[in-house]
Amino acid sequence: MLINFASAGKSRQWLMMSMDKLHHHKVILTLLLLIHSSDYALTDKYLINSGSISDTAISTQYFVGDVDSCSSNFSVGESSRVVDDNPAPGTPFLYRTARIFRKQSSYGFQITQNGTYVVRFHFYPFSTPTNLADALFNVSANGFSLLSNFSVQNTSNPPVIKEFAIPIEVGIFMIYFTPQKSFFAFVNAIEAFLAPEDFISDGVSHVTPAGLKGTYNGLLSQAFHIIHRINVGGFTITPSNDLLWRSWTPDDGYLFLPNSANNIAFYGELNSLGAAANSAPDNVYKTAKELNINHSRSSIFFNMTWGFDVNKNSTYFVRVHFCDIISQDVDDIVFNLSIYNQFIDKIDPYNITYHPATPFHGDYVVDSDDSGYVNISAGPRSKSLNQTAFLNGLEIMEMIKRSGAYPVPSNPNKTLQSAPCKPRKTPEPNKTVEPAPAPSKPNTLTSKPKKNIFAIASSVVGVAFVLILIGVFMKCRKANSVETRECSVLLYGGRPFCRTNDRTADTSVCSLSLGLKLPFSEILHATNNFNPKVIIGEGGFGKVYRGTLRDGKKVAVKRRQPGQGQGLYEFQTEIIVLSKIRHRHLVSLIGYCDERHEMILVYEFMENGTLQDLLYDSSEDCSTSSPRSELSWEQRLEICIASAMGLDYLHRGARIIHRDVKSTNILLDENYVAKVADFGLSKSGDGDQTHISTDVKGSFGYLDPEYFRCMQLTYKSDVYSFGVVLLEVLCSRPAIKRSVPREEMNLAEWAISWQKKGQLEKIVDPFLVGKINPNSLRKFGETAEKCLRDSGADRPTMREVERDLRNALDLQQARIPRE
Ligand SMILES: *[C@@H]1O[C@H](CO)[C@@H](O)[C@H](O)[C@H]1NC(C)=O
Ligand SMILES: *[C@@H]1O[C@H](CO)[C@@H](O)[C@H](O)[C@H]1NC(C)=O
Ligand SMILES: *[C@@H]1O[C@H](CO)[C@@H](O)[C@H](O)[C@H]1NC(C)=O
Ligand SMILES: *[C@@H]1O[C@H](CO)[C@@H](O)[C@H](O)[C@H]1NC(C)=O
Ligand SMILES: *[C@@H]1O[C@H](CO)[C@@H](O)[C@H](O)[C@H]1NC(C)=O
Ligand SMILES: *[C@@H]1O[C@H](CO)[C@@H](O)[C@H](O)[C@H]1NC(C)=O
Ligand SMILES: *[C@@H]1O[C@H](CO)[C@@H](O)[C@H](O)[C@H]1NC(C)=O
Ligand SMILES: *[C@@H]1O[C@H](CO)[C@@H](O)[C@H](O)[C@H]1NC(C)=O
Ligand SMILES: *[C@@H]1O[C@H](CO)[C@@H](O)[C@H](O)[C@H]1NC(C)=O
Ligand SMILES: *[C@@H]1O[C@H](CO)[C@@H](O)[C@H](O)[C@H]1NC(C)=O
Ligand SMILES: *[C@@H]1O[C@H](CO)[C@@H](O)[C@H](O)[C@H]1NC(C)=O
Ligand SMILES: *[C@@H]1O[C@H](CO)[C@@H](O)[C@H](O)[C@H]1NC(C)=O
């Protein structure tokens, strides 16, 4: 139950949330939501070619020789090097050399950033001149015993690669190799690099063979040995196809009943909301095993079950990867995931991701039993529309207990001694014999790959919604009473509720304790003391400034007129709403400031301004306007679809009514990706209630007539306003235009009259004339008309609107044969 907004300075924020918390079966699925905007870049990265004087590349990895290295940031303790004098043809250079330790010794790496590191050892037991298969040794690091009594005998498939995830702090990271008495230790290559921030989540459900035990906290300080990494329903994925150079193997060998499941594959694009890039490669999510439904119907198989071999009486971190690549419709499939048949978790992809083909994952800590297996099964739930289940990927990591019995750095703060730097050559010839003198050729390290493969180009990886509930605790005080109550805003996808009898949450003054608060000094710095030159907008609420935070992030700073008490409600509503919803098509809040009676909201900066500004020139009173847009019809449709997705999420995911949908509240980023903004008037559309009685707020020209008549606010009020926006997009004119004959003033009335005559094309933006496919226009016109129906009940949902708009886009692109 924790929400963890990283400070605004961080490029990445993530929230850990547990789901299903209050439900009878007490299942807690802890998942994480990852939000970030910038790429994952590596600072501390070591790839070491042990015992080699030269550097070598294996697929996309560049390993640096550790002999006479020019580097001052790692060191090698007392040891010798050995070079295979009879390598099999084709053996990679990386595996033709090794470092040998005849007594306890170490590698040391300079670490400049705290975090979880991926650490891999490569062992390739060549036999000449030293038979490395005779080695017997321990490896430990940071007080964790990584390998004990380890030897690489009888391996038919070298190299043997051992992978760990280890929490490491700034300083010198020492890896100790300790040979058993009268034996030696060796290693061919070492990798150590910082994993992405979201690699491990801290608190997850703790599952024992007897069922759920509670929450396991403190994973971030744990070390793990990766035991299984499975691409369910797919092929082997090699390190070069994984951002973190991981290998994924197929699941078939672990499935108990081969007939119980079928492989399925997806050839489309995964939904960009997924954080697939860091959790697992797309190819993991694009394949899956699905329950063999036919058999299931004839009651032979109720589920598909895998058994993964593990050590007895040990503890594992299990990450299960999902991506619904089956559903035609987003909420078709809900299924049970079970671990050891006792613990059952409900997996509801729609509820987690809101869209099909969106990757997500679930994390568990699992105690193993005496069987030597962890059993994982997936089977349908009776209430699911589609009686099936699926699984895309799985990782099992053994938790390594800390042990005091291992060497700790004698002087962790010492700096590493720089080895005398000698020139090196590359690649190394096969026949060099230990101890080879370093040849004195000029330094030729130019073969180094220039591209940093971690510069995941353009990867705004987006949002993995894998979670469900957050408790944000706020102290709320009713404006006109001294009663203080604790209300937990349960963010089940965003629905706030205060445990009080009345429904006056909107009149309460809440002092928020979210991690989004920014000091006033930071705001002054960002806006250059509210320099009038950086004003980008102005309205009744105050001014909007362009700014840059100290971390370089571009922001829009909305400052309410200082000193005025008005707008406090909207200010707080917006913070509450925005702090708990995250969506690609909703503008995100970066911070706020309420120091010194200021009411300042800081948003992500949207380079291309409002939709209205892109469509037409409009003076403030909307009395005059002229089209100016050069947006293509496709671009306009994309913008409408994106806005519809944002509103759909707001309605169904967060259960919030926007109340002020209009073209000035749809903003565009530098790629013309649309996001809905301004949640100051938003209201929770509380689950059971179909409407909320309220005073009329909103913007003239966009107001739902039903709302106007009945004072009842529903989700369909937003749909109405969105219908007006659709017409604005089509006609490039404001919702209300005063400089025209009376019957043309109100865009909705005027355009619908043309639509009813079947002549909508007569009023489209002149720029678009002749460029819209008639079928696409017809679909679009129908969609707008449906949105603008008099009675809310007759209007479509935002999801249906989104679908119709996609259909209009398909028709425009002639992806669908004409009707
Ligand atoms: C180690 O130092 C070398 C040069 O001294 C530098 O090129 C490399 O990036 C450094 N590596 C790390 C992980 O700091
Ligand atoms: C790293 O972690 C240690 C202990 O948790 C802390 O004292 C130190 O400040 C951290 N360093 C950085 C750079 O975050
Ligand atoms: C490792 O080997 C030593 C003897 O060489 C033995 O005492 C110890 O029990 C072994 N440990 C494990 C975990 O196998
Ligand atoms: C390796 O094989 C030899 C015989 O071929 C056997 O004696 C030894 O126990 C095996 N070692 C391991 C670790 O399996
Ligand atoms: C290696 O580890 C094993 C098991 O943890 C331990 O029994 C043994 O004493 C260690 N060997 C050395 C040489 O430290
Ligand atoms: C269902 O299973 C039966 C028996 O295994 C098989 O004959 C039939 O073809 C299957 N039907 C489908 C649609 O796969
Ligand atoms: C697991 O191991 C611990 C000690 O390592 C022991 O106390 C415990 O009884 C074991 N549990 C089982 C179920 O074997
Ligand atoms: C899976 O199905 C088998 C029978 O095929 C059943 O024994 C087992 O209990 C089921 N497991 C779950 C978790 O439903
Ligand atoms: C999502 O799950 C919660 C709890 O299981 C449920 O109350 C809610 O109705 C679900 N939402 C949808 C849209 O299915
Ligand atoms: C799915 O899990 C629920 C408990 O969460 C259980 O009541 C139900 O029987 C399970 N469904 C099947 C088909 O096993
Ligand atoms: C369930 O999904 C499968 C796709 O694997 C599809 O063939 C089937 O028609 C779906 N059934 C229902 C009831 O939607
Ligand atoms: C939209 O943003 C791009 C990138 O910043 C910029 O080149 C373009 O001029 C902008 N267009 C408008 C209409 O502001």
mmCIF file of N, CA and C in Angstrom, residues 363-402:
data_model
loop_
_atom_site.group_PDB
_atom_site.id
_atom_site.type_symbol
_atom_site.label_atom_id
_atom_site.label_comp_id
_atom_site.label_asym_id
_atom_site.label_seq_id
_atom_site.Cartn_x
_atom_site.Cartn_y
_atom_site.Cartn_z
ATOM 1 N N ASP A 363 4.629 -9.902 -9.821
ATOM 2 C CA ASP A 363 5.788 -10.356 -9.054
ATOM 3 C C ASP A 363 5.335 -11.062 -7.782
ATOM 4 N N TYR A 364 6.008 -12.105 -7.427
ATOM 5 C CA TYR A 364 5.701 -12.856 -6.209
ATOM 6 C C TYR A 364 6.997 -13.333 -5.573
ATOM 7 N N VAL A 365 6.980 -13.465 -4.266
ATOM 8 C CA VAL A 365 8.054 -14.185 -3.589
ATOM 9 C C VAL A 365 7.474 -15.539 -3.206
ATOM 10 N N VAL A 366 8.161 -16.590 -3.579
ATOM 11 C CA VAL A 366 7.614 -17.933 -3.406
ATOM 12 C C VAL A 366 8.599 -18.795 -2.616
ATOM 13 N N ASP A 367 8.112 -19.395 -1.547
ATOM 14 C CA ASP A 367 8.931 -20.363 -0.815
ATOM 15 C C ASP A 367 8.771 -21.719 -1.488
ATOM 16 N N SER A 368 9.859 -22.401 -1.703
ATOM 17 C CA SER A 368 9.736 -23.718 -2.330
ATOM 18 C C SER A 368 9.438 -24.769 -1.268
ATOM 19 N N ASP A 369 8.882 -25.885 -1.724
ATOM 20 C CA ASP A 369 8.579 -26.955 -0.774
ATOM 21 C C ASP A 369 9.571 -28.102 -0.959
ATOM 22 N N ASP A 370 9.200 -29.289 -0.555
ATOM 23 C CA ASP A 370 10.113 -30.423 -0.634
ATOM 24 C C ASP A 370 10.121 -31.105 -1.993
ATOM 25 N N SER A 371 9.233 -30.670 -2.890
ATOM 26 C CA SER A 371 9.117 -31.385 -4.161
ATOM 27 C C SER A 371 10.282 -31.087 -5.106
ATOM 28 N N GLY A 372 10.970 -29.982 -4.871
ATOM 29 C CA GLY A 372 12.008 -29.591 -5.813
ATOM 30 C C GLY A 372 11.441 -28.875 -7.023
ATOM 31 N N TYR A 373 10.147 -28.533 -6.992
ATOM 32 C CA TYR A 373 9.524 -27.822 -8.094
ATOM 33 C C TYR A 373 8.704 -26.648 -7.573
ATOM 34 N N VAL A 374 8.630 -25.618 -8.397
ATOM 35 C CA VAL A 374 7.595 -24.618 -8.192
ATOM 36 C C VAL A 374 6.561 -24.866 -9.283
ATOM 37 N N ASN A 375 5.323 -25.080 -8.888
ATOM 38 C CA ASN A 375 4.257 -25.336 -9.869
ATOM 39 C C ASN A 375 3.493 -24.055 -10.137
ATOM 40 N N ILE A 376 3.351 -23.765 -11.401
ATOM 41 C CA ILE A 376 2.604 -22.565 -11.787
ATOM 42 C C ILE A 376 1.543 -22.996 -12.770
ATOM 43 N N SER A 377 0.291 -22.614 -12.519
ATOM 44 C CA SER A 377 -0.725 -22.943 -13.516
ATOM 45 C C SER A 377 -1.599 -21.755 -13.840
ATOM 46 N N ALA A 378 -2.210 -21.853 -14.999
ATOM 47 C CA ALA A 378 -3.138 -20.818 -15.437
ATOM 48 C C ALA A 378 -4.376 -21.521 -15.938
ATOM 49 N N GLY A 379 -5.525 -21.090 -15.462
ATOM 50 C CA GLY A 379 -6.783 -21.711 -15.875
ATOM 51 C C GLY A 379 -7.887 -20.679 -15.876
ATOM 52 N N PRO A 380 -8.983 -20.971 -16.579
ATOM 53 C CA PRO A 380 -10.035 -19.965 -16.733
ATOM 54 C C PRO A 380 -10.814 -19.730 -15.436
ATOM 55 N N ARG A 381 -11.444 -18.621 -15.373
ATOM 56 C CA ARG A 381 -12.380 -18.322 -14.284
ATOM 57 C C ARG A 381 -13.784 -18.438 -14.847
ATOM 58 N N SER A 382 -14.687 -18.847 -13.991
ATOM 59 C CA SER A 382 -16.023 -19.115 -14.509
ATOM 60 C C SER A 382 -16.681 -17.870 -15.086
ATOM 61 N N LYS A 383 -16.365 -16.704 -14.542
ATOM 62 C CA LYS A 383 -17.076 -15.503 -15.005
ATOM 63 C C LYS A 383 -16.459 -14.876 -16.257
ATOM 64 N N SER A 384 -15.357 -15.430 -16.725
ATOM 65 C CA SER A 384 -14.699 -14.829 -17.879
ATOM 66 C C SER A 384 -15.522 -15.062 -19.143
ATOM 67 N N LEU A 385 -15.583 -14.043 -19.992
ATOM 68 C CA LEU A 385 -16.310 -14.170 -21.256
ATOM 69 C C LEU A 385 -15.704 -15.274 -22.103
ATOM 70 N N ASN A 386 -14.390 -15.267 -22.171
ATOM 71 C CA ASN A 386 -13.689 -16.270 -22.943
ATOM 72 C C ASN A 386 -13.006 -17.215 -21.962
ATOM 73 N N GLN A 387 -13.433 -18.470 -21.984
ATOM 74 C CA GLN A 387 -12.943 -19.436 -20.995
ATOM 75 C C GLN A 387 -11.553 -19.919 -21.369
ATOM 76 N N THR A 388 -10.588 -19.012 -21.248
ATOM 77 C CA THR A 388 -9.234 -19.410 -21.592
ATOM 78 C C THR A 388 -8.260 -18.764 -20.627
ATOM 79 N N ALA A 389 -6.997 -19.025 -20.830
ATOM 80 C CA ALA A 389 -5.954 -18.457 -19.980
ATOM 81 C C ALA A 389 -4.680 -18.448 -20.805
ATOM 82 N N PHE A 390 -3.743 -17.591 -20.422
ATOM 83 C CA PHE A 390 -2.497 -17.544 -21.202
ATOM 84 C C PHE A 390 -1.339 -17.131 -20.321
ATOM 85 N N LEU A 391 -0.146 -17.360 -20.820
ATOM 86 C CA LEU A 391 1.079 -16.958 -20.115
ATOM 87 C C LEU A 391 2.122 -16.659 -21.173
ATOM 88 N N ASN A 392 2.842 -15.550 -21.021
ATOM 89 C CA ASN A 392 3.809 -15.146 -22.035
ATOM 90 C C ASN A 392 5.260 -15.382 -21.625
ATOM 91 N N GLY A 393 5.537 -15.232 -20.359
ATOM 92 C CA GLY A 393 6.938 -15.376 -19.963
ATOM 93 C C GLY A 393 7.038 -15.532 -18.467
ATOM 94 N N LEU A 394 8.214 -15.933 -18.021
ATOM 95 C CA LEU A 394 8.365 -16.210 -16.606
ATOM 96 C C LEU A 394 9.841 -16.154 -16.232
ATOM 97 N N GLU A 395 10.109 -15.594 -15.066
ATOM 98 C CA GLU A 395 11.485 -15.598 -14.559
ATOM 99 C C GLU A 395 11.468 -16.095 -13.123
ATOM 100 N N ILE A 396 12.410 -16.927 -12.793
ATOM 101 C CA ILE A 396 12.522 -17.412 -11.422
ATOM 102 C C ILE A 396 13.937 -17.146 -10.940
ATOM 103 N N MET A 397 14.043 -16.453 -9.844
ATOM 104 C CA MET A 397 15.357 -16.110 -9.297
ATOM 105 C C MET A 397 15.423 -16.556 -7.843
ATOM 106 N N GLU A 398 16.495 -17.214 -7.505
ATOM 107 C CA GLU A 398 16.645 -17.672 -6.129
ATOM 108 C C GLU A 398 17.187 -16.522 -5.286
ATOM 109 N N MET A 399 16.607 -16.335 -4.129
ATOM 110 C CA MET A 399 17.097 -15.280 -3.246
ATOM 111 C C MET A 399 18.303 -15.787 -2.495
ATOM 112 N N ILE A 400 19.360 -14.999 -2.506
ATOM 113 C CA ILE A 400 20.603 -15.409 -1.876
ATOM 114 C C ILE A 400 20.651 -14.810 -0.487
ATOM 115 N N LYS A 401 20.836 -15.674 0.483
ATOM 116 C CA LYS A 401 20.885 -15.155 1.843
ATOM 117 C C LYS A 401 22.232 -14.491 2.074
ATOM 118 N N ARG A 402 22.195 -13.424 2.814
ATOM 119 C CA ARG A 402 23.431 -12.757 3.174
ATOM 120 C C ARG A 402 24.186 -13.620 4.168
#
